[in-house]
Amino acid sequence: MNRRLDVAAAIGAGVTLVAGIVPFVQLVAPVIGGGVAAYVSDASPEDGIKAGGAAGLLALLVYVPLFVVGSVAFISFTATLPTASGPDAGVGATILLATLLSTIILVPTASALGGAFGGVANERREQVVDTRTTDAETGSETPIERLEQRYVDGEIEEARFESQLDTILRNRAEHGDENDETLLTENE
């Protein structure tokens, strides 16, 4: 993994640990941390899975020791209590072990899922930026061409397409091309 993904994974692990403190948010903390790791690293969905998984593994470096210390403290405390009618210590230890194993499996997996979400968010952000950059810098498409493309892509209905096209053509007849952009934005 490159340095950028390492730093992003560390940030994602930190977000996971901090979000894990907040009640109810702790249930999705690994997903949030993984998503942040992918988003910060500007990763694709595939690389986002790697960044998110790495964030989950880093978070485990803190979770597991805390869990073990807490479990030992809990077992030590319960061992001093009189045993009236409760489960055996073996049952309690089995539950703690199952919880530890599920944490070891679920935290990196959920973080990787969050990383995939973060990667998808990056791709969508890039598409929006690319569209804006192409239109603004090159000016290669006219407002009518963009309007036609929006209609072809299904973003607007036929009636709205015709209305905006009429507005642009009427404006051109009265004022020339300079107000096309304003009209197109106002009618969106």
Coordinates of N, CA and C in Angstrom, one line a residue:
M1 N 0.8 -1.2 0.0 CA 0.0 0.0 0.0 C 0.9 1.2 0.0
N2 N 0.5 2.2 -0.7 CA 1.3 3.4 -0.8 C 1.1 4.3 0.4
R3 N 2.0 5.3 0.5 CA 2.0 6.2 1.7 C 0.6 6.9 1.8
R4 N 0.0 7.3 0.7 CA -1.2 8.0 0.8 C -2.3 7.2 1.4
L5 N -2.4 5.9 1.0 CA -3.4 5.0 1.6 C -3.1 4.7 3.0
D6 N -1.8 4.6 3.4 CA -1.4 4.4 4.8 C -1.9 5.5 5.7
V7 N -1.7 6.7 5.3 CA -2.2 7.9 6.0 C -3.7 7.9 6.1
A8 N -4.3 7.6 5.0 CA -5.8 7.6 4.9 C -6.3 6.5 5.8
A9 N -5.7 5.3 5.9 CA -6.1 4.2 6.7 C -6.0 4.6 8.2
A10 N -4.9 5.3 8.5 CA -4.7 5.8 9.9 C -5.8 6.8 10.3
I11 N -6.2 7.7 9.4 CA -7.3 8.7 9.6 C -8.6 7.9 9.8
G12 N -8.8 6.9 8.9 CA -10.1 6.1 9.0 C -10.1 5.4 10.3
A13 N -9.0 4.8 10.8 CA -9.0 4.1 12.0 C -9.3 5.0 13.2
G14 N -8.7 6.3 13.1 CA -9.1 7.3 14.1 C -10.5 7.6 14.2
V15 N -11.1 7.8 13.0 CA -12.5 8.1 12.9 C -13.3 6.9 13.4
T16 N -12.9 5.7 13.1 CA -13.6 4.5 13.7 C -13.6 4.5 15.2
L17 N -12.5 4.8 15.8 CA -12.3 4.7 17.2 C -13.1 5.9 17.9
V18 N -13.1 7.1 17.3 CA -13.9 8.2 17.9 C -15.4 7.9 17.7
A19 N -15.8 7.5 16.5 CA -17.2 7.2 16.3 C -17.7 6.1 17.2
G20 N -16.8 5.2 17.5 CA -17.1 4.0 18.3 C -17.5 4.4 19.8
I21 N -17.2 5.6 20.2 CA -17.5 6.1 21.5 C -19.0 6.6 21.6
V22 N -19.5 7.1 20.5 CA -20.8 7.7 20.4 C -21.9 6.5 20.4
P23 N -22.8 6.6 21.3 CA -23.9 5.6 21.4 C -24.6 5.5 20.0
F24 N -25.0 4.4 19.6 CA -25.7 4.0 18.4 C -24.8 4.2 17.2
V25 N -24.0 5.3 17.1 CA -23.1 5.4 16.0 C -22.1 4.3 16.0
Q26 N -21.7 3.8 17.2 CA -20.7 2.8 17.3 C -21.1 1.6 16.5
L27 N -22.4 1.4 16.2 CA -22.8 0.2 15.4 C -22.3 0.3 14.0
V28 N -22.1 1.5 13.5 CA -21.6 1.7 12.1 C -20.3 2.4 12.0
A29 N -19.6 2.5 13.2 CA -18.3 3.2 13.2 C -17.3 2.7 12.2
P30 N -17.2 1.3 12.1 CA -16.2 0.9 11.1 C -16.5 1.2 9.6
V31 N -17.8 1.3 9.3 CA -18.3 1.7 8.0 C -17.9 3.1 7.7
I32 N -18.2 4.0 8.7 CA -17.9 5.4 8.6 C -16.3 5.6 8.5
G33 N -15.6 4.9 9.3 CA -14.1 5.0 9.3 C -13.5 4.6 7.9
G34 N -14.1 3.5 7.4 CA -13.6 3.0 6.1 C -13.9 3.9 5.0
G35 N -15.1 4.5 5.1 CA -15.6 5.5 4.0 C -14.7 6.7 4.1
V36 N -14.4 7.2 5.3 CA -13.5 8.3 5.4 C -12.1 8.0 4.8
A37 N -11.6 6.8 5.1 CA -10.3 6.4 4.6 C -10.2 6.5 3.1
A38 N -11.2 5.9 2.5 CA -11.3 5.9 1.0 C -11.5 7.3 0.4
Y39 N -12.3 8.1 1.1 CA -12.6 9.4 0.6 C -11.4 10.3 0.7
V40 N -10.7 10.2 1.8 CA -9.5 11.0 2.0 C -8.4 10.6 1.1
S41 N -8.3 9.3 0.7 CA -7.2 8.9 -0.2 C -7.6 9.1 -1.6
D42 N -8.8 9.6 -1.9 CA -9.3 9.8 -3.2 C -9.2 8.5 -4.1
A43 N -9.6 7.4 -3.4 CA -9.5 6.1 -4.0 C -10.7 5.7 -4.8
S44 N -10.4 4.8 -5.8 CA -11.5 4.2 -6.5 C -12.2 3.2 -5.6
P45 N -13.3 2.6 -6.0 CA -14.0 1.7 -5.1 C -13.1 0.5 -4.8
E46 N -12.3 0.0 -5.8 CA -11.4 -1.1 -5.5 C -10.3 -0.7 -4.5
D47 N -9.7 0.4 -4.7 CA -8.7 0.9 -3.7 C -9.3 1.3 -2.4
G48 N -10.6 1.7 -2.5 CA -11.3 2.1 -1.3 C -11.5 0.9 -0.4
I49 N -11.8 -0.2 -1.0 CA -11.9 -1.5 -0.1 C -10.6 -1.7 0.6
K50 N -9.5 -1.5 -0.1 CA -8.2 -1.7 0.6 C -8.0 -0.7 1.7
A51 N -8.2 0.5 1.4 CA -8.0 1.6 2.4 C -9.0 1.4 3.6
G52 N -10.2 1.0 3.3 CA -11.2 0.8 4.4 C -10.8 -0.4 5.2
G53 N -10.4 -1.5 4.6 CA -9.9 -2.7 5.3 C -8.7 -2.5 6.2
A54 N -7.8 -1.7 5.6 CA -6.6 -1.3 6.4 C -7.0 -0.5 7.6
A55 N -7.9 0.4 7.4 CA -8.4 1.3 8.6 C -9.0 0.4 9.6
G56 N -9.8 -0.6 9.2 CA -10.4 -1.6 10.2 C -9.3 -2.4 10.9
L57 N -8.3 -2.8 10.2 CA -7.2 -3.6 10.9 C -6.5 -2.7 11.9
L58 N -6.2 -1.4 11.5 CA -5.6 -0.5 12.4 C -6.4 -0.3 13.7
A59 N -7.7 -0.2 13.5 CA -8.6 0.1 14.6 C -8.6 -1.2 15.5
L60 N -8.4 -2.3 14.9 CA -8.4 -3.6 15.8 C -7.2 -3.6 16.7
L61 N -6.1 -2.9 16.3 CA -4.9 -2.8 17.1 C -5.2 -2.1 18.4
V62 N -6.3 -1.3 18.5 CA -6.7 -0.7 19.7 C -7.8 -1.5 20.3
Y63 N -8.8 -1.9 19.5 CA -10.0 -2.6 20.0 C -9.6 -3.9 20.8
V64 N -8.8 -4.7 20.2 CA -8.5 -6.0 20.7 C -7.8 -5.9 22.1
P65 N -6.7 -5.1 22.3 CA -6.2 -5.0 23.6 C -7.2 -4.5 24.6
L66 N -8.0 -3.5 24.3 CA -9.0 -3.0 25.2 C -10.0 -4.0 25.5
F67 N -10.4 -4.8 24.6 CA -11.3 -5.9 24.8 C -10.7 -6.9 25.8
V68 N -9.5 -7.3 25.5 CA -8.8 -8.3 26.4 C -8.7 -7.8 27.8
V69 N -8.3 -6.6 28.0 CA -8.1 -6.0 29.3 C -9.5 -5.9 30.0
G70 N -10.5 -5.5 29.3 CA -11.8 -5.4 29.8 C -12.4 -6.8 30.2
S71 N -12.1 -7.8 29.4 CA -12.6 -9.1 29.6 C -11.9 -9.7 30.9
V72 N -10.6 -9.5 31.0 CA -9.9 -10.0 32.1 C -10.4 -9.4 33.4
A73 N -10.6 -8.0 33.3 CA -11.1 -7.3 34.5 C -12.5 -7.8 34.8
F74 N -13.4 -8.1 33.9 CA -14.7 -8.6 34.1 C -14.7 -10.0 34.7
I75 N -13.8 -10.8 34.2 CA -13.7 -12.2 34.7 C -13.2 -12.2 36.1
S76 N -12.2 -11.3 36.4 CA -11.6 -11.2 37.7 C -12.7 -10.7 38.7
F77 N -13.5 -9.8 38.3 CA -14.5 -9.2 39.2 C -15.6 -10.3 39.4
T78 N -16.0 -10.9 38.4 CA -17.1 -11.9 38.6 C -16.6 -13.1 39.4
A79 N -15.3 -13.4 39.3 CA -14.8 -14.5 40.1 C -14.9 -14.3 41.6
T80 N -14.9 -13.0 42.0 CA -15.0 -12.7 43.4 C -16.4 -12.8 43.9
L81 N -17.4 -12.8 43.0 CA -18.8 -12.8 43.5 C -19.2 -14.2 43.9
P82 N -20.1 -14.3 44.9 CA -20.6 -15.6 45.2 C -21.4 -16.2 44.1
T83 N -21.2 -17.4 43.8 CA -22.0 -18.0 42.7 C -23.3 -18.6 43.3
A84 N -24.3 -17.9 43.1 CA -25.6 -18.3 43.5 C -26.2 -19.2 42.5
S85 N -26.8 -18.7 41.4 CA -27.3 -19.5 40.3 C -27.0 -18.7 39.1
G86 N -25.9 -18.9 38.4 CA -25.6 -18.2 37.2 C -24.8 -19.2 36.3
P87 N -24.5 -18.7 35.1 CA -23.8 -19.5 34.2 C -22.4 -19.8 34.7
D88 N -21.9 -20.9 34.2 CA -20.5 -21.3 34.6 C -19.6 -20.2 34.0
A89 N -18.4 -20.2 34.5 CA -17.3 -19.3 34.0 C -17.0 -19.7 32.6
G90 N -17.1 -21.0 32.3 CA -16.8 -21.5 30.9 C -17.8 -20.9 29.9
V91 N -19.0 -20.7 30.3 CA -20.0 -20.2 29.3 C -19.7 -18.7 29.1
G92 N -19.4 -18.0 30.2 CA -19.0 -16.6 30.1 C -17.8 -16.4 29.2
A93 N -16.8 -17.2 29.4 CA -15.5 -17.2 28.6 C -15.8 -17.5 27.2
T94 N -16.7 -18.4 26.9 CA -17.1 -18.7 25.5 C -17.8 -17.5 24.9
I95 N -18.6 -16.9 25.6 CA -19.3 -15.7 25.0 C -18.3 -14.6 24.7
L96 N -17.4 -14.4 25.7 CA -16.4 -13.3 25.4 C -15.5 -13.7 24.2
L97 N -15.1 -14.9 24.1 CA -14.3 -15.4 23.0 C -15.1 -15.2 21.7
A98 N -16.3 -15.6 21.6 CA -17.1 -15.4 20.4 C -17.3 -13.9 20.1
T99 N -17.4 -13.1 21.1 CA -17.5 -11.7 20.8 C -16.2 -11.1 20.2
L100 N -15.1 -11.6 20.8 CA -13.8 -11.2 20.3 C -13.6 -11.6 18.9
L101 N -13.9 -12.8 18.6 CA -13.7 -13.3 17.2 C -14.6 -12.6 16.2
S102 N -15.9 -12.3 16.6 CA -16.8 -11.6 15.7 C -16.3 -10.2 15.5
T103 N -15.7 -9.6 16.5 CA -15.2 -8.2 16.3 C -14.0 -8.3 15.4
I104 N -13.1 -9.3 15.5 CA -12.0 -9.4 14.6 C -12.4 -9.6 13.2
I105 N -13.5 -10.2 13.0 CA -14.0 -10.5 11.6 C -14.8 -9.3 11.1
L106 N -15.7 -8.7 11.9 CA -16.6 -7.7 11.4 C -16.0 -6.3 11.2
V107 N -15.1 -5.9 12.1 CA -14.6 -4.6 12.0 C -13.9 -4.3 10.7
P108 N -12.9 -5.2 10.3 CA -12.3 -4.9 9.0 C -13.2 -5.1 7.8
T109 N -14.2 -6.0 7.9 CA -15.1 -6.3 6.8 C -16.0 -5.1 6.7
A110 N -16.6 -4.5 7.8 CA -17.4 -3.4 7.7 C -16.6 -2.1 7.2
S111 N -15.4 -2.0 7.6 CA -14.5 -0.9 7.2 C -14.3 -1.0 5.7
A112 N -14.1 -2.2 5.2 CA -13.9 -2.4 3.7 C -15.1 -2.0 3.0
L113 N -16.3 -2.4 3.5 CA -17.6 -2.0 2.9 C -17.7 -0.4 2.9
G114 N -17.3 0.2 4.0 CA -17.3 1.7 4.0 C -16.3 2.2 3.0
G115 N -15.2 1.5 2.8 CA -14.2 2.0 1.8 C -14.8 1.9 0.4
A116 N -15.5 0.9 0.1 CA -16.2 0.8 -1.2 C -17.1 2.0 -1.4
F117 N -17.9 2.3 -0.3 CA -18.8 3.4 -0.4 C -18.1 4.7 -0.7
G118 N -17.0 4.9 0.1 CA -16.1 6.1 -0.1 C -15.6 6.2 -1.5
G119 N -15.2 5.0 -2.1 CA -14.6 5.0 -3.4 C -15.7 5.4 -4.4
V120 N -16.9 4.9 -4.2 CA -18.0 5.3 -5.1 C -18.3 6.8 -5.0
A121 N -18.2 7.3 -3.8 CA -18.4 8.8 -3.6 C -17.4 9.6 -4.4
N122 N -16.1 9.0 -4.3 CA -15.0 9.7 -5.1 C -15.3 9.7 -6.6
E123 N -15.7 8.6 -7.1 CA -16.0 8.5 -8.5 C -17.1 9.5 -8.9
R124 N -18.1 9.6 -8.1 CA -19.2 10.5 -8.5 C -18.8 11.9 -8.4
R125 N -18.0 12.2 -7.4 CA -17.4 13.6 -7.2 C -16.6 13.9 -8.4
E126 N -15.7 13.0 -8.9 CA -14.9 13.2 -10.1 C -15.7 13.5 -11.3
Q127 N -16.8 12.7 -11.5 CA -17.7 12.9 -12.6 C -18.3 14.3 -12.6
V128 N -18.7 14.8 -11.5 CA -19.3 16.1 -11.4 C -18.2 17.2 -11.7
V129 N -17.1 17.0 -11.1 CA -16.0 18.0 -11.4 C -15.6 17.9 -12.8
D130 N -15.4 16.7 -13.4 CA -15.1 16.6 -14.8 C -16.1 17.3 -15.7
T131 N -17.4 17.2 -15.4 CA -18.4 17.8 -16.2 C -18.3 19.3 -16.1
R132 N -18.1 19.8 -14.9 CA -18.0 21.3 -14.7 C -16.8 21.8 -15.4
T133 N -15.7 21.1 -15.3 CA -14.4 21.5 -15.9 C -14.5 21.6 -17.4
T134 N -15.0 20.5 -18.0 CA -15.2 20.5 -19.4 C -16.0 21.6 -19.9
D135 N -17.2 21.9 -19.3 CA -18.0 22.9 -19.8 C -17.4 24.3 -19.6
A136 N -16.8 24.5 -18.4 CA -16.3 25.8 -18.1 C -15.0 26.2 -18.9
E137 N -14.1 25.2 -18.9 CA -12.8 25.5 -19.6 C -12.8 25.4 -21.1
T138 N -13.4 24.4 -21.6 CA -13.4 24.3 -23.1 C -14.5 25.0 -23.8
G139 N -15.6 25.1 -23.1 CA -16.8 25.7 -23.7 C -17.2 25.1 -25.0
S140 N -16.8 23.8 -25.1 CA -17.1 23.1 -26.4 C -18.5 22.8 -26.7
E141 N -19.3 22.7 -25.6 CA -20.8 22.5 -25.8 C -21.6 23.8 -25.7
T142 N -22.5 23.9 -26.5 CA -23.4 25.1 -26.4 C -24.5 24.7 -25.4
P143 N -25.2 25.7 -25.0 CA -26.3 25.4 -24.1 C -27.3 24.5 -24.7
I144 N -27.5 24.6 -26.0 CA -28.5 23.8 -26.7 C -28.0 22.3 -26.7
E145 N -26.7 22.1 -26.9 CA -26.1 20.8 -26.9 C -26.2 20.2 -25.5
R146 N -26.0 20.9 -24.5 CA -26.1 20.4 -23.1 C -27.6 20.1 -22.8
L147 N -28.5 21.0 -23.2 CA -29.9 20.7 -23.0 C -30.3 19.4 -23.7
E148 N -29.9 19.2 -25.0 CA -30.2 18.0 -25.7 C -29.6 16.8 -25.0
Q149 N -28.4 16.9 -24.4 CA -27.8 15.8 -23.7 C -28.6 15.4 -22.5
R150 N -29.0 16.5 -21.7 CA -29.8 16.2 -20.5 C -31.1 15.5 -20.9
Y151 N -31.7 15.8 -22.0 CA -32.9 15.2 -22.5 C -32.7 13.7 -22.9
V152 N -31.6 13.5 -23.6 CA -31.2 12.2 -24.0 C -30.9 11.3 -22.8
D153 N -30.2 11.9 -21.8 CA -29.9 11.1 -20.6 C -31.1 10.9 -19.7
G154 N -32.2 11.5 -20.0 CA -33.4 11.3 -19.2 C -33.5 12.2 -18.0
E155 N -32.7 13.2 -17.9 CA -32.7 14.1 -16.7 C -33.9 15.0 -16.8
I156 N -34.4 15.3 -17.9 CA -35.6 16.2 -18.1 C -36.6 15.6 -19.0
E157 N -37.8 15.9 -18.8 CA -38.9 15.4 -19.6 C -39.0 16.2 -21.0
E158 N -39.7 15.7 -21.9 CA -39.8 16.3 -23.2 C -40.4 17.7 -23.2
A159 N -41.5 17.9 -22.3 CA -42.1 19.2 -22.2 C -41.1 20.2 -21.7
R160 N -40.3 19.9 -20.7 CA -39.4 20.8 -20.1 C -38.3 21.1 -21.2
F161 N -37.8 20.1 -21.9 CA -36.8 20.3 -22.9 C -37.3 21.3 -24.0
E162 N -38.5 21.1 -24.4 CA -39.1 22.0 -25.5 C -39.2 23.4 -24.9
S163 N -39.7 23.5 -23.7 CA -39.8 24.8 -23.1 C -38.5 25.6 -23.0
Q164 N -37.5 24.9 -22.5 CA -36.2 25.5 -22.3 C -35.6 25.8 -23.7
L165 N -35.8 24.9 -24.6 CA -35.2 25.2 -26.0 C -35.9 26.4 -26.6
D166 N -37.2 26.5 -26.4 CA -37.9 27.7 -26.9 C -37.4 29.0 -26.3
T167 N -37.2 28.9 -25.0 CA -36.7 30.1 -24.2 C -35.3 30.5 -24.8
I168 N -34.4 29.5 -25.0 CA -33.1 29.8 -25.5 C -33.2 30.4 -26.9
L169 N -34.0 29.8 -27.8 CA -34.1 30.3 -29.1 C -34.7 31.7 -29.2
R170 N -35.7 31.9 -28.4 CA -36.4 33.3 -28.3 C -35.4 34.3 -27.8
N171 N -34.6 33.9 -26.8 CA -33.6 34.9 -26.3 C -32.5 35.2 -27.3
R172 N -32.1 34.2 -28.1 CA -31.1 34.4 -29.1 C -31.6 35.4 -30.2
A173 N -32.9 35.2 -30.5 CA -33.5 36.1 -31.5 C -33.6 37.5 -31.0
E174 N -33.8 37.7 -29.7 CA -33.9 39.1 -29.2 C -32.5 39.7 -28.8
H175 N -31.6 38.9 -28.2 CA -30.4 39.4 -27.6 C -29.1 38.8 -28.1
G176 N -29.1 37.8 -28.9 CA -27.9 37.1 -29.3 C -27.6 36.0 -28.3
D177 N -26.3 35.5 -28.4 CA -25.9 34.3 -27.6 C -25.5 34.6 -26.2
E178 N -25.3 35.8 -25.8 CA -24.7 36.1 -24.5 C -25.5 35.7 -23.3
N179 N -26.8 35.6 -23.4 CA -27.6 35.3 -22.2 C -28.0 33.8 -22.2
D180 N -27.5 32.9 -23.0 CA -27.9 31.5 -23.1 C -27.6 30.8 -21.7
E181 N -26.4 31.1 -21.2 CA -26.0 30.4 -19.9 C -27.0 30.8 -18.8
T182 N -27.3 32.0 -18.7 CA -28.2 32.5 -17.6 C -29.5 31.9 -17.7
L183 N -30.1 31.8 -18.9 CA -31.4 31.3 -19.1 C -31.4 29.8 -18.8
L184 N -30.4 29.1 -19.2 CA -30.4 27.6 -19.0 C -30.3 27.3 -17.5
T185 N -29.5 28.1 -16.8 CA -29.3 27.8 -15.3 C -30.6 28.2 -14.6
E186 N -31.3 29.3 -15.0 CA -32.5 29.7 -14.3 C -33.6 28.8 -14.6
N187 N -33.6 28.1 -15.7 CA -34.7 27.2 -16.0 C -34.5 25.8 -15.5
E188 N -33.4 25.5 -14.8 CA -33.1 24.1 -14.3 C -33.9 23.9 -13.1

